[in-house]
PDB file of C-alpha atoms in Angstrom:
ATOM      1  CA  UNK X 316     -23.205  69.180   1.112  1.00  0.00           C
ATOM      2  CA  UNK X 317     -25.494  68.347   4.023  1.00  0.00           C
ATOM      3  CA  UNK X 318     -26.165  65.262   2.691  1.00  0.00           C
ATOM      4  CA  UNK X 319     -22.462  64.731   3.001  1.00  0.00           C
ATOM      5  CA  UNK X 320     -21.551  64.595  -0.536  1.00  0.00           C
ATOM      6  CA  UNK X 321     -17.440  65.599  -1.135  1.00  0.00           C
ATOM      7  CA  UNK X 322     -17.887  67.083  -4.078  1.00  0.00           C
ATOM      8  CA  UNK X 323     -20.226  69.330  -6.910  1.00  0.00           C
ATOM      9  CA  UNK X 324     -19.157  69.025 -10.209  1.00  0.00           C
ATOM     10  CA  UNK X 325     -20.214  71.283 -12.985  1.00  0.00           C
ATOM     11  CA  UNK X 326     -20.423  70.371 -16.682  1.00  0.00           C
ATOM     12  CA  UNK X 327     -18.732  72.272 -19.252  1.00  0.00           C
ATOM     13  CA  UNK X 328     -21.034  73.054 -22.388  1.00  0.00           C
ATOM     14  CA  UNK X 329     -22.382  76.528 -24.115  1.00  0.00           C
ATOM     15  CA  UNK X 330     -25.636  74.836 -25.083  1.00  0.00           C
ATOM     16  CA  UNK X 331     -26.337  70.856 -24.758  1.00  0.00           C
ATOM     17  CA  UNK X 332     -29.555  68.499 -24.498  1.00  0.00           C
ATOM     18  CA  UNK X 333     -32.791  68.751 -26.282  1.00  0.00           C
ATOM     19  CA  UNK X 334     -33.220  72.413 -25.602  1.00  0.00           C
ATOM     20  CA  UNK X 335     -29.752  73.594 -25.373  1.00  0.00           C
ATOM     21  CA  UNK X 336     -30.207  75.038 -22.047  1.00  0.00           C
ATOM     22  CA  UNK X 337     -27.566  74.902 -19.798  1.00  0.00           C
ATOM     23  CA  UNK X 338     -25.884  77.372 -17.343  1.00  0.00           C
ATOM     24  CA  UNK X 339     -22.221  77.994 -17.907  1.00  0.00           C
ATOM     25  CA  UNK X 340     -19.642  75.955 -15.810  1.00  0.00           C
ATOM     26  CA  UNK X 341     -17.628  78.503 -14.107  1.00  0.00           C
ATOM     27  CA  UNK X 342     -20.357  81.117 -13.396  1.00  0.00           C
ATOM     28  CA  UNK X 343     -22.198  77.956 -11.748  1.00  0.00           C
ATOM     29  CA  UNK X 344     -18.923  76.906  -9.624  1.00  0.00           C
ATOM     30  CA  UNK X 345     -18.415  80.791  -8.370  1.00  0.00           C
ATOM     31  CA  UNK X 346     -22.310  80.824  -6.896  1.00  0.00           C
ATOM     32  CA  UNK X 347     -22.100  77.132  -5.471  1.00  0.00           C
ATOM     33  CA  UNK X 348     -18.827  78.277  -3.812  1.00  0.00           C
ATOM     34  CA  UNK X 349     -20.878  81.032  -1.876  1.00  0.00           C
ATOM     35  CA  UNK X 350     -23.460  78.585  -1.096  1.00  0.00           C
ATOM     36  CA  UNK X 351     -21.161  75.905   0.806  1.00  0.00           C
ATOM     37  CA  UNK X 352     -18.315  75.430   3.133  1.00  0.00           C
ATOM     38  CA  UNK X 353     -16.846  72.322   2.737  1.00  0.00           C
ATOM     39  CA  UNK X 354     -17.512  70.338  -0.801  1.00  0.00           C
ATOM     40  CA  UNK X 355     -14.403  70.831  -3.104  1.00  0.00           C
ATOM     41  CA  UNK X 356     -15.518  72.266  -6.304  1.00  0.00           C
ATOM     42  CA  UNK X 357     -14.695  70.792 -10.020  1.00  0.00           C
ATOM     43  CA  UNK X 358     -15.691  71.820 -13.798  1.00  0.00           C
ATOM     44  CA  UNK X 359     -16.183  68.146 -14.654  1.00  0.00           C
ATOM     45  CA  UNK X 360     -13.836  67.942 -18.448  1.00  0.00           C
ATOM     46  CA  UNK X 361     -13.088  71.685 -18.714  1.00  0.00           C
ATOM     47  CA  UNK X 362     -13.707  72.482 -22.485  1.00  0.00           C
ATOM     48  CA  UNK X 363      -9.572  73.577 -23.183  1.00  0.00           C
ATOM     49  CA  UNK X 364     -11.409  74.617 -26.663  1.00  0.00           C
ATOM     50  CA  UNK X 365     -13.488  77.721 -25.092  1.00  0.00           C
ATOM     51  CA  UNK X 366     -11.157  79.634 -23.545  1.00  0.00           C
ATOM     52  CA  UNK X 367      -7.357  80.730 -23.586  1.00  0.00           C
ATOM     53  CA  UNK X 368      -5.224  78.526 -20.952  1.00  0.00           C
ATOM     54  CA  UNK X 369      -3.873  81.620 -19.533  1.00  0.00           C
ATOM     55  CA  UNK X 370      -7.641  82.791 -18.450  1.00  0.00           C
ATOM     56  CA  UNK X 371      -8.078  79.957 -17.398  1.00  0.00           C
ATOM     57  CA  UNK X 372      -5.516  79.521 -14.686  1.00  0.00           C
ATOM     58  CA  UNK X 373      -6.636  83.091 -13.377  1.00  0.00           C
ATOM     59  CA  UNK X 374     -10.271  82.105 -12.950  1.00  0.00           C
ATOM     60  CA  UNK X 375      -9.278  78.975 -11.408  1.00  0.00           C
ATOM     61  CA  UNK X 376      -6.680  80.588  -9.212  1.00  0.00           C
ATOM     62  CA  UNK X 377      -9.398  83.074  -8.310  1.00  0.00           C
ATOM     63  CA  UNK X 378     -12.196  80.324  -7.337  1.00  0.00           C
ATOM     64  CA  UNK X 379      -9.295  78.197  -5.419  1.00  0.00           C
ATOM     65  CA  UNK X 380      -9.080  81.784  -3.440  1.00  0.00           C
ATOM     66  CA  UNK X 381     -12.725  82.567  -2.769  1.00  0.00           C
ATOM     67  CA  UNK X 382     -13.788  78.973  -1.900  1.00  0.00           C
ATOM     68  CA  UNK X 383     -10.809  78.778   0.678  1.00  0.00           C
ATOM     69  CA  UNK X 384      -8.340  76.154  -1.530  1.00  0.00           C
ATOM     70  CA  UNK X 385     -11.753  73.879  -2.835  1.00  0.00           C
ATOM     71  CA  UNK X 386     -10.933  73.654  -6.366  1.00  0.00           C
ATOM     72  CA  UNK X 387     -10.337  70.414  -8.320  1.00  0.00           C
ATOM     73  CA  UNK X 388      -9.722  71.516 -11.823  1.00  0.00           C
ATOM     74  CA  UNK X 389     -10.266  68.399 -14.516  1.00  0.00           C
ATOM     75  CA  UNK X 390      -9.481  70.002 -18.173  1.00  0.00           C
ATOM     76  CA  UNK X 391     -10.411  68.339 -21.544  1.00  0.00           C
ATOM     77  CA  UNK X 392     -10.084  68.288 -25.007  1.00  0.00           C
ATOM     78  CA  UNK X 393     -13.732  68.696 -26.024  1.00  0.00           C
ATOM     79  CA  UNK X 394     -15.229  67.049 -28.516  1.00  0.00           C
ATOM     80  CA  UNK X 395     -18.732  69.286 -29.524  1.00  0.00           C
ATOM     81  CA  UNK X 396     -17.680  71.232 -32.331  1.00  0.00           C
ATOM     82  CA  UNK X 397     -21.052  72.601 -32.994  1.00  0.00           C
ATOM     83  CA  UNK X 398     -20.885  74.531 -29.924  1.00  0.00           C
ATOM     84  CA  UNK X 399     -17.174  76.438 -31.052  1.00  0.00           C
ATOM     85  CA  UNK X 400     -18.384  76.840 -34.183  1.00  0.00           C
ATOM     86  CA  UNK X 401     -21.591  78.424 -32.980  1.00  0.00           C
ATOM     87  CA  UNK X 402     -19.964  80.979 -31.173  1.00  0.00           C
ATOM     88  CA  UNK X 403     -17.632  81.543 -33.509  1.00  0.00           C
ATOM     89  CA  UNK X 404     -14.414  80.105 -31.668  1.00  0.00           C
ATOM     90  CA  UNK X 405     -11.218  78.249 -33.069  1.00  0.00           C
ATOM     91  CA  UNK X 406     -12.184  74.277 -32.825  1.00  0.00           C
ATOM     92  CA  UNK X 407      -9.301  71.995 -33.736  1.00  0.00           C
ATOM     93  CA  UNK X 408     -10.717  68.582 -35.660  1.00  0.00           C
ATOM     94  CA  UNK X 409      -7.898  66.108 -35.272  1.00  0.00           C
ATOM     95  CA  UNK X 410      -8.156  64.912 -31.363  1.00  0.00           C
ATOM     96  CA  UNK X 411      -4.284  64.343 -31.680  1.00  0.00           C
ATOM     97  CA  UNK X 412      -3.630  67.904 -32.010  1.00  0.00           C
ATOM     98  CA  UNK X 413      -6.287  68.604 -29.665  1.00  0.00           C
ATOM     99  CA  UNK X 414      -4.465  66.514 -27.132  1.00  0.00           C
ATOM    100  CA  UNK X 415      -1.311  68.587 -28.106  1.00  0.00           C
ATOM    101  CA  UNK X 416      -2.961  72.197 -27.078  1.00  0.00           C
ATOM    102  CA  UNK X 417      -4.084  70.818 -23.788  1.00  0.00           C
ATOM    103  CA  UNK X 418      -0.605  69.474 -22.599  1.00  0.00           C
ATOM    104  CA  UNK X 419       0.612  73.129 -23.623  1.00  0.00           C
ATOM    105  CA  UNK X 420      -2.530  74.629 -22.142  1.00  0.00           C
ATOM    106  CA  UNK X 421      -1.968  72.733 -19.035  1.00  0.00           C
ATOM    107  CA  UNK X 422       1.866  73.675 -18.484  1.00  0.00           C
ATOM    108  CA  UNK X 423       1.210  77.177 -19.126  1.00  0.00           C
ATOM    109  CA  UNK X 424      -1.491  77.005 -16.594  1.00  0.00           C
ATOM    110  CA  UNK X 425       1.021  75.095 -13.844  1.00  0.00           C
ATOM    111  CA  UNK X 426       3.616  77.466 -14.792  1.00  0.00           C
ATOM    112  CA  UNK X 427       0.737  80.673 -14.145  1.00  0.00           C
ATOM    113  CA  UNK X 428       0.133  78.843 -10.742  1.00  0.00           C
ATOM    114  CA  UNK X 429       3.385  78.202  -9.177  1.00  0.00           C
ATOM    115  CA  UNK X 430       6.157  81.230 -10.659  1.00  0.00           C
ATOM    116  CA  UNK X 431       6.393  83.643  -7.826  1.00  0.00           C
ATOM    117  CA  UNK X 432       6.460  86.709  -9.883  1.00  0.00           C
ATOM    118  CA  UNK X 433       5.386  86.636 -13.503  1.00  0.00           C
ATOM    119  CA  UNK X 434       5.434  84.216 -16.137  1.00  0.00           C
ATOM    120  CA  UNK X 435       6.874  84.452 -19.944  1.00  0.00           C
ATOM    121  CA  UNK X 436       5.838  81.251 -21.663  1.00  0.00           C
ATOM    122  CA  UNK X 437       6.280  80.168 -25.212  1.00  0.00           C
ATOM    123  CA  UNK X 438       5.070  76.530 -26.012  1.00  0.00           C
ATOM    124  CA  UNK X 439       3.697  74.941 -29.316  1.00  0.00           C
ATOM    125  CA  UNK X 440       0.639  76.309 -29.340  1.00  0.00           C
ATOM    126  CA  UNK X 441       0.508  79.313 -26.245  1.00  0.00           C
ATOM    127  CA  UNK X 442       2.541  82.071 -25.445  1.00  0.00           C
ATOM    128  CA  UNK X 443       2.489  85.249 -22.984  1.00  0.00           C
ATOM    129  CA  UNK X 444       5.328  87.772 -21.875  1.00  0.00           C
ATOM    130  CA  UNK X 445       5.163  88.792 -18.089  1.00  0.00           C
ATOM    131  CA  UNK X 446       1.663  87.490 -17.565  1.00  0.00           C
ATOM    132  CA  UNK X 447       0.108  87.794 -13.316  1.00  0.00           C
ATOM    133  CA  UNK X 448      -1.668  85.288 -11.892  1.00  0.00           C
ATOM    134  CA  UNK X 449      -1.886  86.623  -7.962  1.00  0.00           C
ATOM    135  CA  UNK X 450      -3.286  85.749  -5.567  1.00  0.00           C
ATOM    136  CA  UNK X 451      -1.937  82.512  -6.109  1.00  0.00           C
ATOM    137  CA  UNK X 452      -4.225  79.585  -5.284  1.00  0.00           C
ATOM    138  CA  UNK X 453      -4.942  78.476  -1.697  1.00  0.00           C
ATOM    139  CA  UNK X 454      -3.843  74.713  -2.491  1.00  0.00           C
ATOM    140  CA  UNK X 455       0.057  73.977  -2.772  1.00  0.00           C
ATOM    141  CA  UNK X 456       1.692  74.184  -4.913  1.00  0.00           C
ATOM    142  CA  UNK X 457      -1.820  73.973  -6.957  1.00  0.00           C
ATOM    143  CA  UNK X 458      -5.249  72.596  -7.353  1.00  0.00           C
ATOM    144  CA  UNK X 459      -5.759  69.118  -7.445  1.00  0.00           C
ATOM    145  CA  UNK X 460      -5.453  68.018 -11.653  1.00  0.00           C
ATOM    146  CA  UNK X 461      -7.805  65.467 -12.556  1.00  0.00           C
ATOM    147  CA  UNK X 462      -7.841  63.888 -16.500  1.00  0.00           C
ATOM    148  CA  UNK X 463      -9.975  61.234 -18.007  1.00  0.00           C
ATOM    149  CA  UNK X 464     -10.073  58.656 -20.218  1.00  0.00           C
ATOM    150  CA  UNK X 465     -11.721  59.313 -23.871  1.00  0.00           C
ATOM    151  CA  UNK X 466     -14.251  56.590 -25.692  1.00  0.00           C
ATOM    152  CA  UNK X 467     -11.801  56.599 -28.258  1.00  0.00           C
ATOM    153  CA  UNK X 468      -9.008  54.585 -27.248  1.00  0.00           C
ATOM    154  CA  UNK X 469      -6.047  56.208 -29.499  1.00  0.00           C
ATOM    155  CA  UNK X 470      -7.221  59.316 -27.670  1.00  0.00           C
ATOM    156  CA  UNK X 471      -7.424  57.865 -24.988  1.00  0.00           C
ATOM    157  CA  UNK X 472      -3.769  56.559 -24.965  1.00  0.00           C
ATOM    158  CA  UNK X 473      -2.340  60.284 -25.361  1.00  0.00           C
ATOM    159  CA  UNK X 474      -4.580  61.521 -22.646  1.00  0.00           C
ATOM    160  CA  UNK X 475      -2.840  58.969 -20.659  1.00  0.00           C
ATOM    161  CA  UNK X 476       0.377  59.824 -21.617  1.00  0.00           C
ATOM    162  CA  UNK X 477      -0.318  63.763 -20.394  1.00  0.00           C
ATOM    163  CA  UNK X 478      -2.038  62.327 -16.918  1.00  0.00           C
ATOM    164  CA  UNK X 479       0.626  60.405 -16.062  1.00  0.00           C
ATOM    165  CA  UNK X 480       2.739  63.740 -16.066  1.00  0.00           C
ATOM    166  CA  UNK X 481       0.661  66.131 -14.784  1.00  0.00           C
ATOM    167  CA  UNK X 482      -2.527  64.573 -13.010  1.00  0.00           C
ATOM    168  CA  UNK X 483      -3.484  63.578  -9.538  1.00  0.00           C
ATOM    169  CA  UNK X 484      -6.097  61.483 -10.368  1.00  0.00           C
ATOM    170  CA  UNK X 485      -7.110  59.340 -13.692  1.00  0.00           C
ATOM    171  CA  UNK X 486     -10.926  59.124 -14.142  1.00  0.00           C
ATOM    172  CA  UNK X 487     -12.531  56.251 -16.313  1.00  0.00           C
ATOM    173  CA  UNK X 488     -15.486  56.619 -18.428  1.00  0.00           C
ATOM    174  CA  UNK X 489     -18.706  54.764 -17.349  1.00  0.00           C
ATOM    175  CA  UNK X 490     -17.286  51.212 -17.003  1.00  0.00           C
ATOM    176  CA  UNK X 491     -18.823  47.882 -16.515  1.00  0.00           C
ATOM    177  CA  UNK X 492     -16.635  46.469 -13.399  1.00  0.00           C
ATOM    178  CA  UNK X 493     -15.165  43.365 -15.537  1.00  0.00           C
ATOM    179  CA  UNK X 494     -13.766  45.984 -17.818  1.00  0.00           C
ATOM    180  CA  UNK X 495     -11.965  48.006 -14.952  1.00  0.00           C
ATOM    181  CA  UNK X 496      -9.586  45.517 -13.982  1.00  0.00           C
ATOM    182  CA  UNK X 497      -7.872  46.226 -17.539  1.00  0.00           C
ATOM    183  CA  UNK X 498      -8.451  49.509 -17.843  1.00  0.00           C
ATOM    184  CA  UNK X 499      -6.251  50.381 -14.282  1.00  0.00           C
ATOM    185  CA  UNK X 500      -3.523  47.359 -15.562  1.00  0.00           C
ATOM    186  CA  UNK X 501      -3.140  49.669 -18.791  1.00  0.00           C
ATOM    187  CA  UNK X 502      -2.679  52.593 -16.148  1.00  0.00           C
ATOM    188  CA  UNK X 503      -0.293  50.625 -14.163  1.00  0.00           C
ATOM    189  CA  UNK X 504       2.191  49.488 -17.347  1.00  0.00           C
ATOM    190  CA  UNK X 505       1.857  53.164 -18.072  1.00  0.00           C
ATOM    191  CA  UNK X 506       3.087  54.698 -15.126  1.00  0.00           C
ATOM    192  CA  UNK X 507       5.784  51.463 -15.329  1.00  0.00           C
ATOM    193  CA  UNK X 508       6.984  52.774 -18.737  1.00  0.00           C
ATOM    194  CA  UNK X 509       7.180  56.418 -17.708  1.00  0.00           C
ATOM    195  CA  UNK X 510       8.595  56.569 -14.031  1.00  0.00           C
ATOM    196  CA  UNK X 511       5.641  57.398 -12.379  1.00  0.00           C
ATOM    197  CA  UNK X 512       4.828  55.901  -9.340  1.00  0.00           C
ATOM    198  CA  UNK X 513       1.210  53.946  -9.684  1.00  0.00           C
ATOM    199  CA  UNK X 514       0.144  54.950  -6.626  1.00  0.00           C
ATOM    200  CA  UNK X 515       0.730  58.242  -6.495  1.00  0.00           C
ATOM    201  CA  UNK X 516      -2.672  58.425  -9.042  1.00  0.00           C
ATOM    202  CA  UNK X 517      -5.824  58.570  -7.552  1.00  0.00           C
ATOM    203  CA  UNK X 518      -8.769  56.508  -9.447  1.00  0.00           C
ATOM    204  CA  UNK X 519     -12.102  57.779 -10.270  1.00  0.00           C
ATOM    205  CA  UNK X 520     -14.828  57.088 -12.348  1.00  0.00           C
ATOM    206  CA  UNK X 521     -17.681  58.808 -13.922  1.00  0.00           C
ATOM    207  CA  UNK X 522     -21.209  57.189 -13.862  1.00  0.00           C
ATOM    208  CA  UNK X 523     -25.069  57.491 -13.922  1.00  0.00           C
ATOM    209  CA  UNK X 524     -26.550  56.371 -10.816  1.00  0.00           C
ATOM    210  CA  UNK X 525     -30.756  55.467 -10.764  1.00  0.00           C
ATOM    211  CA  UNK X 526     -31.302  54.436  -7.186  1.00  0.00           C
ATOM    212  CA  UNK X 527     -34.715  53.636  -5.536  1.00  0.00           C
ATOM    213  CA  UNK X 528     -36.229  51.698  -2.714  1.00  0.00           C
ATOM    214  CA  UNK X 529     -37.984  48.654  -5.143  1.00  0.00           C
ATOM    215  CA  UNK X 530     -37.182  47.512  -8.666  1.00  0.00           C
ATOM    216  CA  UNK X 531     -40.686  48.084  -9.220  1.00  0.00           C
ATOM    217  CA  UNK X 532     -39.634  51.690  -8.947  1.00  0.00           C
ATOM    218  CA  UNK X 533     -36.787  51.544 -10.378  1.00  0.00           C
ATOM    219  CA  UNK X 534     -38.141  49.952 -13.749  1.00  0.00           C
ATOM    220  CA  UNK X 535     -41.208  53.017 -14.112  1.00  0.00           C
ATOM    221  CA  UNK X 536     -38.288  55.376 -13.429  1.00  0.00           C
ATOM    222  CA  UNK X 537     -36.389  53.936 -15.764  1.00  0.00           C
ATOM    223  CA  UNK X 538     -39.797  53.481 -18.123  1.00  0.00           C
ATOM    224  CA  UNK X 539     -40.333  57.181 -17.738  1.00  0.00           C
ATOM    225  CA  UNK X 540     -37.189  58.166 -19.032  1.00  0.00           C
ATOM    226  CA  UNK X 541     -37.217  56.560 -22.082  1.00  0.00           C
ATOM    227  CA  UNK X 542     -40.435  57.878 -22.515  1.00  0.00           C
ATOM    228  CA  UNK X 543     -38.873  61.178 -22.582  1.00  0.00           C
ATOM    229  CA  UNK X 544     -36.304  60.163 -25.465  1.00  0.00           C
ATOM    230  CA  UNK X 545     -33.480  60.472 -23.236  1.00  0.00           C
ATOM    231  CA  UNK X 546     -30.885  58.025 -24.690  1.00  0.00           C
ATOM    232  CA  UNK X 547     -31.934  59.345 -28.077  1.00  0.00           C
ATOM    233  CA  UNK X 548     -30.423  62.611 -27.101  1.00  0.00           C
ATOM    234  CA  UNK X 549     -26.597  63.803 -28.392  1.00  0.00           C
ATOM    235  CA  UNK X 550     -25.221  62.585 -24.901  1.00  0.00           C
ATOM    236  CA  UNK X 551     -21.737  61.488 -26.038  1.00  0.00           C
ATOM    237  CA  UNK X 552     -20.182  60.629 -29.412  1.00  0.00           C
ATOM    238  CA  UNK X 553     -20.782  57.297 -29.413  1.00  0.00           C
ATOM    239  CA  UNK X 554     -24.434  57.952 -27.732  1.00  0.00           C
ATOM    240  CA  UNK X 555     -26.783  54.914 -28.197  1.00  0.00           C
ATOM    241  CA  UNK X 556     -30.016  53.776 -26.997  1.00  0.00           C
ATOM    242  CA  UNK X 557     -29.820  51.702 -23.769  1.00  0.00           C
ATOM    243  CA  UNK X 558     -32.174  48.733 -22.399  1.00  0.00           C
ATOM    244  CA  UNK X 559     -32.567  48.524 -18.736  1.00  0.00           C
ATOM    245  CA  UNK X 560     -30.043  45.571 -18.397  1.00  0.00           C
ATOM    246  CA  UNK X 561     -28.128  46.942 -20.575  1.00  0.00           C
ATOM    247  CA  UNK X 562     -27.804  50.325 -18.324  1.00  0.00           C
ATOM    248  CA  UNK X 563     -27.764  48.461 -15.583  1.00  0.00           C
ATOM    249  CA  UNK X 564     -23.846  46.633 -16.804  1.00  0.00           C
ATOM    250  CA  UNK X 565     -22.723  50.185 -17.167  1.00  0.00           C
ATOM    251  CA  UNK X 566     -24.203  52.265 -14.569  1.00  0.00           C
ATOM    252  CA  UNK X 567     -25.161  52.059 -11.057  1.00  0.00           C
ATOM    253  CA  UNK X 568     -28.824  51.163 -11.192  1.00  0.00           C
ATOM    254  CA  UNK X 569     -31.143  49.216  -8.302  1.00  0.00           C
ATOM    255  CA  UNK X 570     -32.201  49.254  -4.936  1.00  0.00           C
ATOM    256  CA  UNK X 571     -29.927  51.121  -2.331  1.00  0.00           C
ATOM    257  CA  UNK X 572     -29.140  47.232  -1.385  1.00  0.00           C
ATOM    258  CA  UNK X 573     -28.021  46.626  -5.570  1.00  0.00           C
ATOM    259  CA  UNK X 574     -26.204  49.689  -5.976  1.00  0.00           C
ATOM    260  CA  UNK X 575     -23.955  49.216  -2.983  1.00  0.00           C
ATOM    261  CA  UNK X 576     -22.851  45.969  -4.088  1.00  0.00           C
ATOM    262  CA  UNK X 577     -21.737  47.726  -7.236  1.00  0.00           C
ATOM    263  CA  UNK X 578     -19.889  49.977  -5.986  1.00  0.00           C
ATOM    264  CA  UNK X 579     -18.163  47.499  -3.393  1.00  0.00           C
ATOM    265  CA  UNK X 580     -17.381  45.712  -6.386  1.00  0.00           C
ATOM    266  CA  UNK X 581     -15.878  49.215  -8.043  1.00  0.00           C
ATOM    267  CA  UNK X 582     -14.238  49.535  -5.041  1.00  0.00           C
ATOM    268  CA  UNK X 583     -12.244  45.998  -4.924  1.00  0.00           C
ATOM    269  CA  UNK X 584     -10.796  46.968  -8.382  1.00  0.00           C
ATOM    270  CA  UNK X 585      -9.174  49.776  -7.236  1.00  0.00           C
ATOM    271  CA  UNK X 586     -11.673  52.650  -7.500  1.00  0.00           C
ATOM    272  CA  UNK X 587     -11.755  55.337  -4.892  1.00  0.00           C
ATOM    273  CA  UNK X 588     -13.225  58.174  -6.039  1.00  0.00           C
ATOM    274  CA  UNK X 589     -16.857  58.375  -7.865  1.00  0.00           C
ATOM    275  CA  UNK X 590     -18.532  61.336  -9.973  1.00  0.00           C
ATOM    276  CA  UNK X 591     -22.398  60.734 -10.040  1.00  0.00           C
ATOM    277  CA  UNK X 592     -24.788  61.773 -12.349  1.00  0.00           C
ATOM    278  CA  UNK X 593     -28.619  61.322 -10.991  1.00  0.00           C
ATOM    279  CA  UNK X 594     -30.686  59.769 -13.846  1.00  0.00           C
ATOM    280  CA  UNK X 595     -34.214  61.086 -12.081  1.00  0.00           C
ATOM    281  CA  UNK X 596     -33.148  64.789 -11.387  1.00  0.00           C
ATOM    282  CA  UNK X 597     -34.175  67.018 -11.189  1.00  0.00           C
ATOM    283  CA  UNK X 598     -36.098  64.955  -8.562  1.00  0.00           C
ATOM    284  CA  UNK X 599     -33.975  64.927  -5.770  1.00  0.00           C
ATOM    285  CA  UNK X 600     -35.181  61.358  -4.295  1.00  0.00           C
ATOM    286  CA  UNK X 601     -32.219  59.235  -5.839  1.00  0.00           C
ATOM    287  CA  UNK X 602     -29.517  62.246  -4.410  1.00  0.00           C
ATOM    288  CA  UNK X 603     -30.946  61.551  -0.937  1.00  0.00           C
ATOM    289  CA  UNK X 604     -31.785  58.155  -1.349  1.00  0.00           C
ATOM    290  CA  UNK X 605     -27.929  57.170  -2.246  1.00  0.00           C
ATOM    291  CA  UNK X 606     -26.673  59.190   0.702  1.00  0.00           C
ATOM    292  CA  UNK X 607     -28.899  57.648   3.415  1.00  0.00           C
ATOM    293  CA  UNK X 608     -29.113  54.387   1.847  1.00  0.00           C
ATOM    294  CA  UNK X 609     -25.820  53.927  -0.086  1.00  0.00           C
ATOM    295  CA  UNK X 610     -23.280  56.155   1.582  1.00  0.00           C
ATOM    296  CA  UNK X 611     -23.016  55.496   4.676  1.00  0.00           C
ATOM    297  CA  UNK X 612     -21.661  51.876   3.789  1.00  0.00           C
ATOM    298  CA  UNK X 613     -18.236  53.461   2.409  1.00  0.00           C
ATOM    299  CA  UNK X 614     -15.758  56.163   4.174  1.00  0.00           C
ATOM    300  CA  UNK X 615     -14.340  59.141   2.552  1.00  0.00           C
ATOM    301  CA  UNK X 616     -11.441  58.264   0.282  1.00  0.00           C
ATOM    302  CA  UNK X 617      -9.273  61.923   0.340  1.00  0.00           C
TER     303      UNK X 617
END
C-alpha cells in the first residue's frame, strides 16, 4: 500500500503448490484489512465450490463493513477437484453446470446484499427463507463484481454470458497483447447481443510480472526458477513448461524499461486494470522495483 499499489488480492485454494501450503483466502483478506487504509481488497476467483452463496454474501458484507466499503468480490467456478474432494465437499464435474450454480450463487448473493429486510430465495440450485445479511455493505448498492475468462473457451463463453449481467469488470487470463484485441471484440459483440452497454465493463487482466534492473538479471532469475521446478508444478489445467521467450509473449517480463512498454501496449488495447503476480517472491525486489520503476509511468484507472 505504501508502495502505492490499489489493490491485494488473495487466492482462493485449501491446499495448492508443491507443499500444499497455503493460508485461506478470506482469513488472509480480514488481517490485511486491519493492516491498511486505503488498498481495496479482492479474493482473486472465489472458489463458488467451498462454500454456500448465502455465507458467502455475509462474510463479504462483513469485510466490505470492517475495511470501510474496500471489497472487490471476483467469484469462480473452480476447477481443483482434489481439493473438494479432500475435504469432503460437493464438487460438480461438468463446468456447464458449474457455471449454472454460480449465476444462482451470485443472484442470491445480490439479492442478500441489496433487500432491505430479509431475503426468501429459491433458484435452481439455492434456496433460503427469511435469511439476514445486516449490516449491509459500505459500497452501493454492493461491492464491485469482477468475473474472468476460463482457458476453456466453451466455459469461457457462459462465464461471459453471466458477466455481462452481473459484473463490473471482465478480467482476461494471461494474454499475449496480439491476442487481446480479439478477446475484448468478442466482449464487445457480447454486450452488442445482450443490451449491455460496452463501456460500462471495466477490463482487467491477470498476469505474472518478473521485473529487474538488467536482462542479465532477469535471465538467472528466471534460471533460478526453473531450477526450482516451478512450471512443472499443477499451476493451472492446462499448466505447461515455459521457455524464457516463451514467458516473456505471455507475461510481463524485462527491465523496468521492457515491462512498461508492455503494459503501454496492454494499455492501447483497452486494458485498464492489472492483477500481478511477482514471479521472484517472496523476494520483494520485483514488488518495489515495478512501483518505482514501472508505476509511476501510468495513473490510477478507478
Amino acid at each position: 500500500e505504501r508502495l502505492g499499489y490499489h489493490a491485494l488480492w488473495v487466492a482462493d485454494h485449501l491446499f495448492h503448490g508443491r507443499d500444499g501450503e497455503i493460508l485461506e483466502c478470506w482469513t488472509t483478506l480480514s488481517m490485511l484489512a486491519g493492516l491498511t487504509r486505503r488498498a481495496s481488497l479482492g479474493p482473486i476467483r472465489l472458489n463458488s465450490a467451498l462454500r454456500h452463496p448465502a455465507l458467502t454474501a455475509k462474510m463479504a458484507s462483513t469485510l466490505d463493513q470492517l475495511s470501510g466499503g474496500r471489497l472487490i468480490f471476483f467469484p469462480d467456478i473452480g476447477w481443483r477437484e482434489v481439493e473438494s474432494d479432500a475435504y469432503g465437499l460437493p464438487f460438480e464435474r461438468r463446468d456447464e453446470v458449474r457455471v449454472a450454480q454460480m449465476r444462482d450463487g451470485l443472484e442470491l448473493i445480490r439479492r442478500l446484499w441489496i433487500d432491505p429486510a430479509t431475503t426468501t430465495y429459491e433458484g435452481s440450485h439455492y434456496r433460503v427463507t427469511d435469511a439476514y445479511c445486516h449490516p449491509k455493505p459500505v459500497q452501493k448498492p454492493h461491492p464491485p463484481i469482477w468475473i474472468g475468462e476460463s482457458l476453456k473457451p466453451a466455459t469461457s463463453s457462459l462465464l461471459l454470458d453471466v458477466a455481462i449481467k452481473y459484473a463490473d469488470a471482465w478480467t482476461l487470463a494471461p494474454t499475449p497483447a496480439s491476442q487481446v484485441k480479439q478477446k475484448l471484440a468478442a466482449l464487445e459483440a457480447t454486450c452488442i447481443q445482450n443490451g449491455r452497454t460496452y463501456e460500462t465493463l471495466k477490463k482487467a487482466m491477470t498476469t505474472q510480472v518478473l521485473v529487474a534492473q538488467t536482462r542479465q538479471e532477469v535471465r538467472a532469475t528466471f534460471q533460478h526458477i526453473e531450477a526450482l521446478g516451478a512450471w512443472a508444478e499443477e499451476a493451472a489445467p492446462s499448466a505447461r513448461r515455459y521457455t524464457q521467450q516463451q514467458a516473456a509473449e505471455e507475461f510481463l517480463i524485462g527491465t523496468p524499461d521492457e515491462v512498461t512498454d508492455r503494459l503501454r501496449e496492454y494499455v492501447a488495447l483497452g486494458i485498464t486494470h492489472f492483477i500481478l503476480w511477482f514471479l521472484d517472491f517472496p523476494s520483494l525486489r520485483g514488488l518495489r522495483l515495478f512501483a518505482e520503476g514501472v508505476m509511476p509511468h501510468f495513473t490510477r484507472s478507478v
